[in-house]
Structures are given as C-alpha cells and as structure tokens.
CSV table of C-alpha atoms and ligand atoms in Angstrom, one decimal:
chain,number,residue,atom,x,y,z
U,1,MET,CA,81.1,119.3,157.7
U,2,ALA,CA,82.8,122.7,157.4
U,3,ALA,CA,82.7,123.1,161.1
U,4,THR,CA,84.3,119.7,161.9
U,5,GLN,CA,87.2,120.1,159.4
U,6,PRO,CA,89.3,122.6,161.4
U,7,ARG,CA,88.7,120.7,164.6
U,8,HIS,CA,90.0,117.5,162.9
U,9,ALA,CA,93.0,119.4,161.5
U,10,ALA,CA,93.6,120.9,164.9
U,11,SER,CA,93.6,117.5,166.6
U,12,ALA,CA,95.9,116.0,163.9
U,13,ALA,CA,98.3,118.8,164.5
U,14,ALA,CA,98.1,118.2,168.3
U,15,ALA,CA,98.8,114.6,167.8
U,16,ASN,CA,101.8,115.3,165.7
U,17,LEU,CA,103.1,117.8,168.2
U,18,ALA,CA,102.6,115.3,171.0
U,19,GLU,CA,104.6,112.7,169.1
U,20,ALA,CA,107.5,115.0,168.5
U,21,ARG,CA,107.5,116.0,172.1
U,22,GLU,CA,107.5,112.5,173.4
U,23,ARG,CA,110.7,111.9,171.3
U,24,THR,CA,112.4,115.1,172.5
U,25,LEU,CA,111.8,114.1,176.1
U,26,ALA,CA,113.0,110.6,175.5
U,27,LEU,CA,116.3,111.8,174.1
U,28,VAL,CA,117.3,113.4,177.5
U,29,ALA,CA,115.2,111.3,179.9
U,30,ASP,CA,117.9,109.2,181.4
U,31,LEU,CA,120.8,111.7,181.2
U,32,SER,CA,121.9,113.4,184.4
U,33,ASP,CA,121.1,117.1,185.1
U,34,ALA,CA,124.8,117.9,184.7
U,35,ASP,CA,125.0,116.2,181.3
U,36,VAL,CA,121.8,118.0,180.1
U,37,GLU,CA,123.0,121.4,181.4
U,38,ALA,CA,126.7,121.4,180.5
U,39,ALA,CA,128.3,123.0,177.5
U,40,HIS,CA,130.2,120.0,176.3
U,41,SER,CA,131.7,121.7,173.3
U,42,ALA,CA,131.8,125.1,171.6
U,43,LEU,CA,130.4,123.4,168.5
U,44,MET,CA,127.2,122.2,170.1
U,45,SER,CA,124.6,123.8,172.4
U,46,PRO,CA,124.0,122.5,175.9
U,47,LEU,CA,121.1,120.2,175.5
U,48,VAL,CA,119.1,122.3,177.9
U,49,TRP,CA,119.5,125.2,175.4
U,50,ASP,CA,117.9,123.1,172.7
U,51,LEU,CA,115.0,122.3,175.0
U,52,ALA,CA,114.2,125.9,175.9
U,53,HIS,CA,114.8,127.0,172.4
U,54,ILE,CA,112.2,124.5,171.1
U,55,ALA,CA,109.7,126.1,173.6
U,56,ALA,CA,110.7,129.7,172.6
U,57,TYR,CA,110.2,128.9,168.9
U,58,GLU,CA,106.8,127.4,169.5
U,59,ASP,CA,105.7,130.3,171.6
U,60,LEU,CA,106.9,132.8,169.0
U,61,TRP,CA,105.3,131.0,165.9
U,62,LEU,CA,102.2,129.3,167.3
U,63,VAL,CA,101.2,131.3,170.2
U,64,HIS,CA,102.3,134.8,169.2
U,65,ARG,CA,102.3,134.9,165.4
U,66,HIS,CA,99.6,132.4,164.7
U,67,GLY,CA,97.4,133.0,167.8
U,68,GLY,CA,98.1,136.7,168.4
U,69,GLY,CA,99.0,136.2,172.0
U,70,GLY,CA,101.9,137.7,173.9
U,71,LEU,CA,105.1,135.7,174.6
U,72,LEU,CA,105.0,133.6,177.8
U,73,GLN,CA,108.5,134.8,178.9
U,74,PRO,CA,109.6,137.7,176.6
U,75,GLU,CA,112.7,138.2,178.6
U,76,LEU,CA,114.0,134.8,177.3
U,77,ALA,CA,113.5,135.6,173.7
U,78,ALA,CA,117.1,136.8,173.0
U,79,MET,CA,118.8,134.1,174.9
U,80,TYR,CA,117.0,131.4,172.9
U,81,ASP,CA,117.1,133.1,169.5
U,82,ALA,CA,119.6,131.0,167.5
U,83,PHE,CA,120.7,134.1,165.7
U,84,GLU,CA,121.3,136.5,168.5
U,85,THR,CA,123.0,133.9,170.6
U,86,PRO,CA,125.5,131.7,168.7
U,87,ARG,CA,126.4,128.2,169.8
U,88,ALA,CA,129.8,129.1,171.2
U,89,VAL,CA,128.4,131.5,173.9
U,90,ARG,CA,125.4,129.4,174.9
U,91,GLY,CA,127.4,127.8,177.7
U,92,ASP,CA,128.1,131.1,179.3
U,93,LEU,CA,124.5,132.3,179.7
U,94,PRO,CA,122.2,132.1,182.7
U,95,LEU,CA,120.2,129.4,180.9
U,96,LEU,CA,117.1,127.8,182.5
U,97,ASP,CA,118.1,124.7,184.3
U,98,ARG,CA,116.6,121.3,183.2
U,99,ALA,CA,113.5,121.5,185.3
U,100,GLN,CA,112.8,125.0,184.3
U,101,ALA,CA,113.3,124.2,180.6
U,102,LEU,CA,110.9,121.2,180.9
U,103,ALA,CA,108.3,123.4,182.6
U,104,TYR,CA,108.7,126.1,179.9
U,105,LEU,CA,108.2,123.4,177.2
U,106,ALA,CA,105.0,122.2,178.9
U,107,GLN,CA,103.6,125.6,179.6
U,108,VAL,CA,104.1,126.8,176.0
U,109,ARG,CA,102.6,123.6,174.7
U,110,GLU,CA,99.5,124.2,176.8
U,111,ARG,CA,99.2,127.7,175.3
U,112,ALA,CA,99.8,126.4,171.8
U,113,LEU,CA,97.1,123.7,172.1
U,114,GLU,CA,94.6,126.4,173.3
U,115,VAL,CA,95.4,128.4,170.2
U,116,LEU,CA,94.9,125.4,168.0
U,117,GLU,CA,91.6,124.6,169.6
U,118,GLY,CA,90.5,128.2,169.4
U,119,ARG,CA,91.4,129.2,165.9
U,120,GLY,CA,92.4,126.0,164.3
U,121,PRO,CA,95.7,125.5,162.5
U,122,GLY,CA,95.0,128.0,159.7
U,123,ASP,CA,96.6,126.7,156.5
U,124,GLY,CA,98.9,124.5,158.6
U,125,THR,CA,102.1,126.2,157.6
U,126,LEU,CA,103.1,127.5,161.0
U,127,VAL,CA,102.2,124.3,162.8
U,128,GLU,CA,104.3,122.4,160.3
U,129,LEU,CA,107.2,124.9,160.8
U,130,VAL,CA,107.1,124.4,164.6
U,131,LEU,CA,106.7,120.6,164.3
U,132,ARG,CA,109.7,120.2,161.9
U,133,HIS,CA,111.7,122.6,164.0
U,134,GLU,CA,111.3,120.3,167.0
U,135,LEU,CA,112.1,117.3,164.9
U,136,GLN,CA,115.2,118.9,163.5
U,137,HIS,CA,116.4,119.8,166.9
U,138,GLY,CA,116.1,116.2,167.9
U,139,GLU,CA,118.8,115.5,165.3
U,140,THR,CA,120.9,118.3,166.7
U,141,MET,CA,120.5,116.9,170.2
U,142,LEU,CA,121.6,113.4,169.0
U,143,GLN,CA,124.7,115.0,167.4
U,144,ALA,CA,125.5,116.6,170.8
U,145,ILE,CA,124.9,113.4,172.7
U,146,GLU,CA,127.2,111.5,170.4
U,147,HIS,CA,129.8,114.2,170.2
U,148,ALA,CA,130.0,114.5,174.0
U,149,ARG,CA,129.8,110.7,174.4
U,150,LEU,CA,126.9,110.9,176.8
U,151,LEU,CA,125.3,107.6,175.8
U,152,PRO,CA,121.6,108.0,174.9
U,153,SER,CA,118.7,106.9,177.0
U,154,PRO,CA,118.4,103.2,177.4
U,155,ALA,CA,114.8,103.7,176.2
U,156,LEU,CA,116.3,104.4,172.8
U,157,ARG,CA,117.2,100.9,171.7
U,158,PRO,CA,118.4,100.5,168.2
U,159,ASP,CA,116.2,98.4,165.9
U,160,PRO,CA,118.0,95.3,164.6
U,161,ARG,CA,120.6,96.2,162.0
U,162,PRO,CA,119.9,94.7,158.5
U,163,PRO,CA,122.7,92.5,157.2
U,164,ALA,CA,125.3,93.9,154.8
U,165,PRO,CA,124.5,92.8,151.3
U,166,GLY,CA,128.2,93.1,150.4
U,167,GLY,CA,129.6,94.4,147.1
U,168,HIS,CA,129.3,98.0,148.0
U,169,SER,CA,132.3,100.2,148.6
U,170,GLY,CA,131.0,103.6,147.4
U,171,LEU,CA,133.2,103.4,144.3
U,172,GLU,CA,130.6,101.6,142.2
U,173,SER,CA,128.6,104.0,140.0
U,174,VAL,CA,125.4,104.3,138.0
U,175,GLU,CA,124.8,106.5,135.1
U,176,VAL,CA,122.3,109.4,135.1
U,177,PRO,CA,121.3,110.3,131.6
U,178,GLY,CA,121.7,113.9,130.5
U,179,GLY,CA,118.7,116.1,129.9
U,180,PRO,CA,116.1,118.2,131.6
U,181,CYS,CA,114.8,117.5,135.1
U,182,THR,CA,112.7,119.2,137.8
U,183,ILE,CA,114.3,120.4,141.0
U,184,GLY,CA,112.7,121.6,144.2
U,185,ALA,CA,109.6,121.0,146.3
U,186,ARG,CA,106.2,120.6,144.7
U,187,ARG,CA,103.9,123.6,144.7
U,188,PHE,CA,101.4,122.3,147.2
U,189,GLY,CA,102.1,121.1,150.7
U,190,PHE,CA,104.6,122.4,153.2
U,191,ALA,CA,108.2,123.0,152.1
U,192,TYR,CA,110.9,125.4,153.4
U,193,ASP,CA,111.4,128.5,151.4
U,194,ASN,CA,114.9,127.3,150.2
U,195,GLU,CA,113.3,124.4,148.3
U,196,ARG,CA,111.2,126.7,146.1
U,197,PRO,CA,110.5,127.7,143.5
U,198,ARG,CA,110.4,124.3,141.8
U,199,HIS,CA,112.1,124.7,138.5
U,200,ARG,CA,113.3,122.9,135.4
U,201,THR,CA,117.0,122.6,134.7
U,202,HIS,CA,119.3,120.7,132.4
U,203,VAL,CA,121.8,118.3,133.9
U,204,PRO,CA,124.3,116.8,131.5
U,205,SER,CA,124.9,113.1,131.9
U,206,PHE,CA,127.1,112.0,134.7
U,207,ARG,CA,127.8,109.1,137.0
U,208,ILE,CA,127.0,108.9,140.7
U,209,GLY,CA,128.0,106.5,143.4
U,210,ARG,CA,125.6,103.7,143.8
U,211,THR,CA,126.0,104.0,147.6
U,212,PRO,CA,127.7,106.3,150.0
U,213,VAL,CA,131.5,105.7,150.5
U,214,THR,CA,132.0,103.0,153.2
U,215,ASN,CA,134.3,102.9,156.2
U,216,ALA,CA,136.4,100.2,154.5
U,217,THR,CA,137.0,102.4,151.5
U,218,TRP,CA,137.8,105.4,153.7
U,219,MET,CA,140.2,103.2,155.7
U,220,SER,CA,142.1,102.4,152.5
U,221,PHE,CA,142.3,106.2,151.8
U,222,THR,CA,143.6,106.8,155.3
U,223,GLU,CA,146.2,104.1,155.1
U,224,GLY,CA,147.1,105.1,151.6
U,225,GLY,CA,148.3,108.5,152.7
U,226,GLY,CA,144.9,110.2,152.3
U,227,TYR,CA,145.7,112.7,155.0
U,228,GLU,CA,149.3,113.3,153.9
U,229,ARG,CA,149.2,113.7,150.1
U,230,ARG,CA,149.1,117.5,149.7
U,231,GLU,CA,148.0,117.2,146.0
U,232,TRP,CA,144.6,115.8,147.0
U,233,TRP,CA,143.6,118.7,149.2
U,234,SER,CA,142.4,122.2,148.6
U,235,ASP,CA,144.6,125.0,150.1
U,236,GLU,CA,141.9,125.7,152.7
U,237,GLY,CA,141.2,122.1,153.4
U,238,TRP,CA,144.9,121.4,153.9
U,239,SER,CA,145.4,124.2,156.4
U,240,TRP,CA,142.2,123.2,158.3
U,241,LYS,CA,143.5,119.6,158.5
U,242,GLU,CA,147.0,120.8,159.6
U,243,ASP,CA,145.7,123.2,162.2
U,244,TYR,CA,143.4,120.6,163.8
U,245,ASP,CA,145.7,117.6,163.2
U,246,ILE,CA,143.0,115.7,161.5
U,247,THR,CA,144.1,112.1,160.5
U,248,HIS,CA,140.8,110.2,160.3
U,249,PRO,CA,137.0,110.8,160.5
U,250,GLY,CA,135.5,111.9,163.7
U,251,GLY,CA,135.0,109.2,166.3
U,252,TRP,CA,137.6,106.8,165.0
U,253,ALA,CA,140.2,105.3,167.3
U,254,ARG,CA,142.8,102.5,167.2
U,255,GLY,CA,142.4,99.7,169.7
U,256,PRO,CA,144.3,96.5,170.3
U,257,ALA,CA,141.8,94.7,168.1
U,258,GLY,CA,142.0,97.2,165.3
U,259,ARG,CA,140.0,100.3,164.4
U,260,ARG,CA,137.1,101.2,166.6
U,261,GLN,CA,134.4,103.8,166.2
U,262,TRP,CA,132.5,105.7,168.8
U,263,ARG,CA,128.8,105.1,168.0
U,264,ILE,CA,126.0,106.8,169.9
U,265,ASP,CA,125.7,103.8,172.2
U,266,GLY,CA,129.4,103.2,172.8
U,267,TRP,CA,132.6,101.9,171.2
U,268,ALA,CA,132.3,99.3,168.5
U,269,PRO,CA,134.6,97.8,165.9
U,270,LEU,CA,134.6,99.9,162.8
U,271,HIS,CA,132.0,98.3,160.5
U,272,PRO,CA,133.6,98.1,157.1
U,273,ASP,CA,130.3,98.1,155.2
U,274,GLU,CA,128.7,101.1,156.8
U,275,PRO,CA,128.9,104.6,155.2
U,276,VAL,CA,131.6,106.7,156.6
U,277,VAL,CA,130.3,109.4,158.9
U,278,HIS,CA,131.7,112.5,160.6
U,279,VAL,CA,133.8,113.8,157.7
U,280,SER,CA,134.0,117.5,156.8
U,281,TRP,CA,133.4,118.9,153.3
U,282,PHE,CA,137.2,119.4,153.1
U,283,GLU,CA,137.8,115.7,153.7
U,284,ALA,CA,135.0,114.7,151.3
U,285,ASP,CA,136.6,116.9,148.6
U,286,ALA,CA,140.1,115.4,149.2
U,287,PHE,CA,138.7,111.9,149.2
U,288,ALA,CA,136.9,112.5,145.9
U,289,ARG,CA,140.0,113.9,144.2
U,290,ALA,CA,142.1,111.0,145.4
U,291,HIS,CA,139.7,108.8,143.5
U,292,GLY,CA,139.5,110.7,140.3
U,293,ALA,CA,136.0,111.8,141.3
U,294,ARG,CA,134.2,114.8,142.6
U,295,LEU,CA,131.2,115.6,144.8
U,296,PRO,CA,127.9,115.9,143.0
U,297,THR,CA,126.2,119.2,142.6
U,298,GLU,CA,122.9,119.4,144.4
U,299,ALA,CA,121.1,119.4,141.1
U,300,GLU,CA,122.9,116.2,140.2
U,301,TRP,CA,122.0,114.8,143.5
U,302,GLU,CA,118.3,115.6,143.3
U,303,LYS,CA,118.1,114.4,139.7
U,304,ALA,CA,119.7,111.1,140.7
U,305,ALA,CA,117.4,110.7,143.6
U,306,THR,CA,114.1,111.6,141.9
U,307,TRP,CA,114.2,111.8,138.1
U,308,ASP,CA,112.5,109.0,136.3
U,309,GLN,CA,113.9,109.0,132.8
U,310,ALA,CA,111.2,106.5,131.6
U,311,THR,CA,108.3,108.8,132.4
U,312,GLY,CA,110.0,112.1,132.3
U,313,THR,CA,108.8,113.0,135.8
U,314,ALA,CA,110.3,113.6,139.2
U,315,ARG,CA,109.3,111.1,141.9
U,316,ARG,CA,108.5,112.4,145.4
U,317,HIS,CA,110.9,110.0,147.0
U,318,PRO,CA,113.6,107.9,145.3
U,319,TRP,CA,111.4,104.8,145.3
U,320,GLY,CA,108.1,106.6,144.3
U,321,GLU,CA,105.2,108.3,145.9
U,322,GLU,CA,104.8,106.1,149.0
U,323,PRO,CA,105.9,107.6,152.3
U,324,PRO,CA,109.2,106.4,153.8
U,325,CYS,CA,109.2,103.2,155.8
U,326,PRO,CA,112.0,101.3,157.6
U,327,LEU,CA,112.4,98.9,154.6
U,328,ARG,CA,113.1,101.8,152.2
U,329,ALA,CA,115.3,104.1,154.2
U,330,ASN,CA,117.2,104.3,157.5
U,331,LEU,CA,115.6,107.5,158.8
U,332,GLY,CA,113.7,108.3,162.0
U,333,GLN,CA,116.3,107.5,164.7
U,334,ALA,CA,115.3,103.9,164.9
U,335,GLY,CA,118.7,102.5,163.9
U,336,LEU,CA,120.8,104.8,166.1
U,337,GLY,CA,123.5,104.7,163.4
U,338,PRO,CA,124.0,104.2,159.7
U,339,HIS,CA,123.0,100.8,158.1
U,340,PRO,CA,125.4,98.9,155.8
U,341,ALA,CA,125.6,100.4,152.3
U,342,GLY,CA,123.0,98.9,150.0
U,343,ALA,CA,120.9,97.4,152.9
U,344,HIS,CA,117.7,99.0,151.6
U,345,PRO,CA,117.2,97.8,148.0
U,346,GLU,CA,113.5,98.7,148.3
U,347,GLY,CA,114.6,102.4,148.4
U,348,GLU,CA,116.3,102.3,145.1
U,349,ALA,CA,116.2,105.5,143.0
U,350,PRO,CA,115.3,105.3,139.3
U,351,CYS,CA,118.9,105.5,138.3
U,352,GLY,CA,119.8,102.5,140.5
U,353,ALA,CA,121.4,104.6,143.4
U,354,LEU,CA,120.8,103.2,146.9
U,355,GLY,CA,120.5,104.9,150.2
U,356,MET,CA,119.9,108.4,148.9
U,357,LEU,CA,117.6,109.1,151.9
U,358,GLY,CA,118.7,108.3,155.4
U,359,ASP,CA,122.0,106.8,156.9
U,360,VAL,CA,124.3,109.8,156.4
U,361,TRP,CA,123.9,113.4,155.0
U,362,GLU,CA,125.8,113.6,151.8
U,363,TRP,CA,128.0,116.6,151.1
U,364,THR,CA,127.5,118.3,147.7
U,365,ALA,CA,129.8,120.5,145.7
U,366,SER,CA,127.2,123.3,145.9
U,367,ASP,CA,127.2,126.5,147.9
U,368,PHE,CA,124.0,127.2,149.8
U,369,ARG,CA,122.0,129.9,148.0
U,370,GLY,CA,118.5,130.7,146.9
U,371,TYR,CA,117.0,129.2,143.7
U,372,ASP,CA,116.1,131.8,141.1
U,373,GLY,CA,113.0,133.5,142.3
U,374,PHE,CA,113.6,132.7,146.0
U,375,VAL,CA,111.3,134.4,148.5
U,376,ALA,CA,112.1,134.3,152.2
U,377,ARG,CA,109.2,132.7,154.1
U,378,PRO,CA,108.2,133.1,156.8
U,379,TYR,CA,111.4,134.8,158.0
U,380,ARG,CA,114.8,135.7,156.6
U,381,GLU,CA,116.8,134.0,159.4
U,382,TYR,CA,115.6,130.5,158.4
U,383,SER,CA,117.6,130.3,155.2
U,384,GLU,CA,118.4,133.6,153.5
U,385,VAL,CA,120.9,134.9,156.0
U,386,PHE,CA,123.1,131.9,155.3
U,387,PHE,CA,123.2,132.4,151.5
U,388,GLY,CA,126.6,133.3,150.0
U,389,ARG,CA,128.4,132.8,153.3
U,390,GLY,CA,130.5,129.8,152.5
U,391,TYR,CA,127.9,127.2,153.6
U,392,ARG,CA,127.8,123.9,151.6
U,393,VAL,CA,124.7,122.0,150.9
U,394,LEU,CA,124.1,118.5,152.2
U,395,ARG,CA,121.4,116.2,150.9
U,396,GLY,CA,119.4,113.2,151.9
U,397,GLY,CA,119.1,113.2,155.7
U,398,SER,CA,120.7,110.8,158.1
U,399,TRP,CA,119.6,108.0,160.4
U,400,ALA,CA,118.8,110.7,163.0
U,401,SER,CA,116.5,112.7,160.7
U,402,ARG,CA,112.8,112.3,161.1
U,403,GLU,CA,110.9,111.2,158.0
U,404,ARG,CA,108.6,114.1,158.2
U,405,ALA,CA,111.4,116.6,157.9
U,406,THR,CA,113.4,114.8,155.2
U,407,THR,CA,112.5,114.6,151.5
U,408,ALA,CA,114.5,114.5,148.3
U,409,SER,CA,114.2,118.2,148.0
U,410,THR,CA,115.4,119.0,151.6
U,411,ARG,CA,118.5,121.1,151.7
U,412,ASN,CA,120.7,121.1,154.7
U,413,TRP,CA,123.7,123.4,155.0
U,414,ASP,CA,126.9,123.7,157.1
U,415,LEU,CA,130.4,125.1,156.9
U,416,PRO,CA,133.1,123.0,155.1
U,417,VAL,CA,135.0,122.4,158.4
U,418,ARG,CA,132.0,120.9,160.2
U,419,ARG,CA,131.8,117.2,161.0
U,420,GLN,CA,130.0,116.7,164.2
U,421,ILE,CA,126.9,116.4,162.0
U,422,PHE,CA,126.1,112.9,160.6
U,423,SER,CA,127.9,113.7,157.3
U,424,GLY,CA,129.2,111.3,154.7
U,425,VAL,CA,130.1,111.2,151.0
U,426,ARG,CA,128.6,110.0,147.8
U,427,LEU,CA,130.9,110.5,144.8
U,428,ALA,CA,130.2,111.7,141.3
U,429,TRP,CA,132.1,111.5,138.0
U,430,ASP,CA,131.8,113.3,134.7
U,431,ALA,CA,130.3,111.0,132.0
U,432,ASP,CA,133.1,109.2,130.0
F,501,AVJ,C1,118.8,123.2,158.6
F,501,AVJ,C2,120.0,122.0,160.2
F,501,AVJ,C3,121.0,123.9,159.2
F,501,AVJ,O1,120.1,123.6,162.7
F,501,AVJ,O2,120.8,125.5,161.9
F,501,AVJ,C4,117.0,124.7,163.5
F,501,AVJ,C5,117.8,123.9,161.2
F,501,AVJ,N1,116.8,126.1,161.9
F,501,AVJ,N2,116.5,125.8,164.0
F,501,AVJ,C6,120.1,124.5,161.9
F,501,AVJ,C7,117.2,124.9,162.1
F,501,AVJ,C8,116.4,126.7,163.0
F,501,AVJ,C9,119.2,124.3,160.7
F,501,AVJ,N3,119.7,123.4,159.7
F,502,FE,FE1,116.2,126.2,166.0
C-alpha cells in the first residue's frame, strides 16, 4: 500500500501536467510563426516568451529544486525569468523561436516526468506550483491573443452561451450582514503564500452588487459624460485618461450598426447583458463614484463570496463545497468570453450575489499586501516583491482562468492603469 501511494500520486500529477500542456499547445496551434514570435505590444510578452518561460519555470522548480538535477539550459534562465526580464523588453531579446520553444517544453517535461517517477511528487506543493503556473500563463496568452487581435485556434470553439436572464445591470445590490468572518485559504491543501494565513476579521454590514456591471450600464456611463466629468475621477485617474485619450473600455468601437466589441474570436455587437471587461482600476473607481458607490475591499469581496451567515462558516466556493462546473461558473476558457450577468444562478453566494467566480476579474479597493503573519513561500518573487508598490487586488477569476487556479481566496494583482487583463467591476455601497 505504502509503496503504491507515491506512484499513484506521481501519475495523477503527470496526468494533470499533460492536460495543462495540451491546452497550452492548443492556444497557439493554429497561429502563424510570425504571430507566435512577434512582440505585439509592450504590455504583453511575445507568445513564444510565455512558452519558453513555462518550460524554464518547470525546469527550475520540478527538475532542479524538487529533483536536484541541473538546469537543462542554464544560459536561458535570465531571459525567461519574469523578474530579470520585464515585459517591455521581451521583444528585443534573442528569444527561442517557436520550434525551439516547443522542443524546450517537451524536453523539460520529459525530465520532469523522470523526476516524478523517481522520487514521487513529495508533498505535491512544487508540482501544484508548476501546474498552476502553466494554467495562469494560459490566461496571459489569451490576453495577448485578444489584445493583438490574432484570433484563437479554430480548435477553441466556444461552448454555447447561456441566455441572458435579464434584470441585471450591475446596479442591483444585496446586503451582507456585519460581523466576523474568515478570510484566506484553508490550512490544508495548496494555496499561494499571499492567501495565508487564514484569519478572522470583522466586516461591518455593506451592500454589494448582485452581479458585475454590464456593458449596457457602462454605455450609459459613457454616454452620460462618464469620461468627461472631472468630479468623478481621481487626480491620477484623470491624468491617465487624458494622456491616453481613453473614452471607453478596451476593445469597443463604433460601427454603422452601433457599438461593437472586439471579442477573442472577432468583432461582435456589444452585448448589453454581459459584464463590462477591459476597464482599468481608474475607470472602475470613476464609474463607482458616478453611481454613488465604491469598489469593495477584498475582505468585503471574500465575505460576500463565501460567508454563510446562517452557519457562521466560510464556504469553499460561493455555492458550497462542490468543485466548479460549467453550470455554476464561467471559468476554464470554455466560453471564450464573459457570459451574461446572472446566467449562472446555481453559482449563487450565500448573500445572493451571482457570478462571483468566473466571467471577469473584479477590481477591489485594496492594495496588494501580505496578510498579517505573511511568510513568502516558496520564493519572494511570487508575491512579496509586489507588496506596497501600487498594485490593486482583483478577485474572482475570469472566463479565461482555469478552475484549478481560481478559488474564492485567490488574489490577483495589477497596476491601476492596466486593462488588457479580463477586468470588470462589481460595486459596493456602505449600509444605509
Ligand atoms: C498573479 C497573474 C499577477 O502573471 O504576473 C505568472 C502570475 N506569476 N508567473 C503574473 C504569475 C508568475 C501573476 N499574476
Ligand atoms: Fe510566470
């Protein structure tokens, strides 16, 4: 029995890694070499950088740190270290070409599987780290594909879109009663360092948007002078908006038949019922002020997503303990875009909020920092080096986030100007 356990765990790990890899390769399968290799924007890496970076990370953490082996190509380490090589310069490097990057991925994977077979997955932490890293870069690659308007692989067909239930604008709210709650990842099982330690806190009563803000509601904001009324904007937000001449969310255009939106698979009429996406924190903040609202703090967000007032416990997911499924949340890249607000009533949180997980990342009012008692694990560059540097927290994952890498305690972070990510808004209000 004892002897078969590690082997079973090693083959489960191998299967998970294989599934992640299949998806990574599918994302680029039908793109041209030029599209995979080009630096389309200073905001995004060339796709081929992501590919080789996934390999370098796996070599470092599974082969080298876990297995004790040397790096396959030590001379590549700096070029594919996210920290030493920021996005804006990645286009100017002698990157591996597509074929070389794919070969690097395959060779590292072979070494990693040997390590897993030889010494097993250990406590599983480093395997999970590497697996989630690849899954997260899948979302990054989808951002790049959408941002550069490359069109995804025809193999990535969207699942049918659920109908819009109607009645959701993002301005409807539900009450979250005041009192104690529990924040952060549970003690057992994998979680990133920034989700721990789990702790109790007191969140006074407040109201939160039943759904994220929709395109129709954002359109009213735009047409009602949202980008012109100085009083709704912070000083920093206003100068960003002026400098970049921002007048609507990313990907919007006006056509003869009305507003259109660049979706990952092409132009489409702007869908009024879908959550707005590609807005910066500055826009989210201005929108909230224009509506006499504010952004939720991340403690408020997590309490709304998980706290069950009736039992005095935090649920694992908004709907309960069961793992995510397509009925409950639009995660996992199947929809290739957000679903209409309120389309997943089975995913309802205890307070009545809908769509807390999936569809669009939701900006919060909170700066990214460590919870009290934070310990960097397994390395400072994952989270700690971003603390206190002006990054804002986003919660809830998007349609492009994989289920395995997205829970109610997951914290994402980005700068307040960023909007090439799949970012949207859920409002909050002080209790009346
Ligand atoms: C958590 C999405 C902010 O992309 O910078 C990828 C995830 N960390 N490789 C990022 C990550 C290392 C991270 N975010
Ligand atoms: Fe990375």
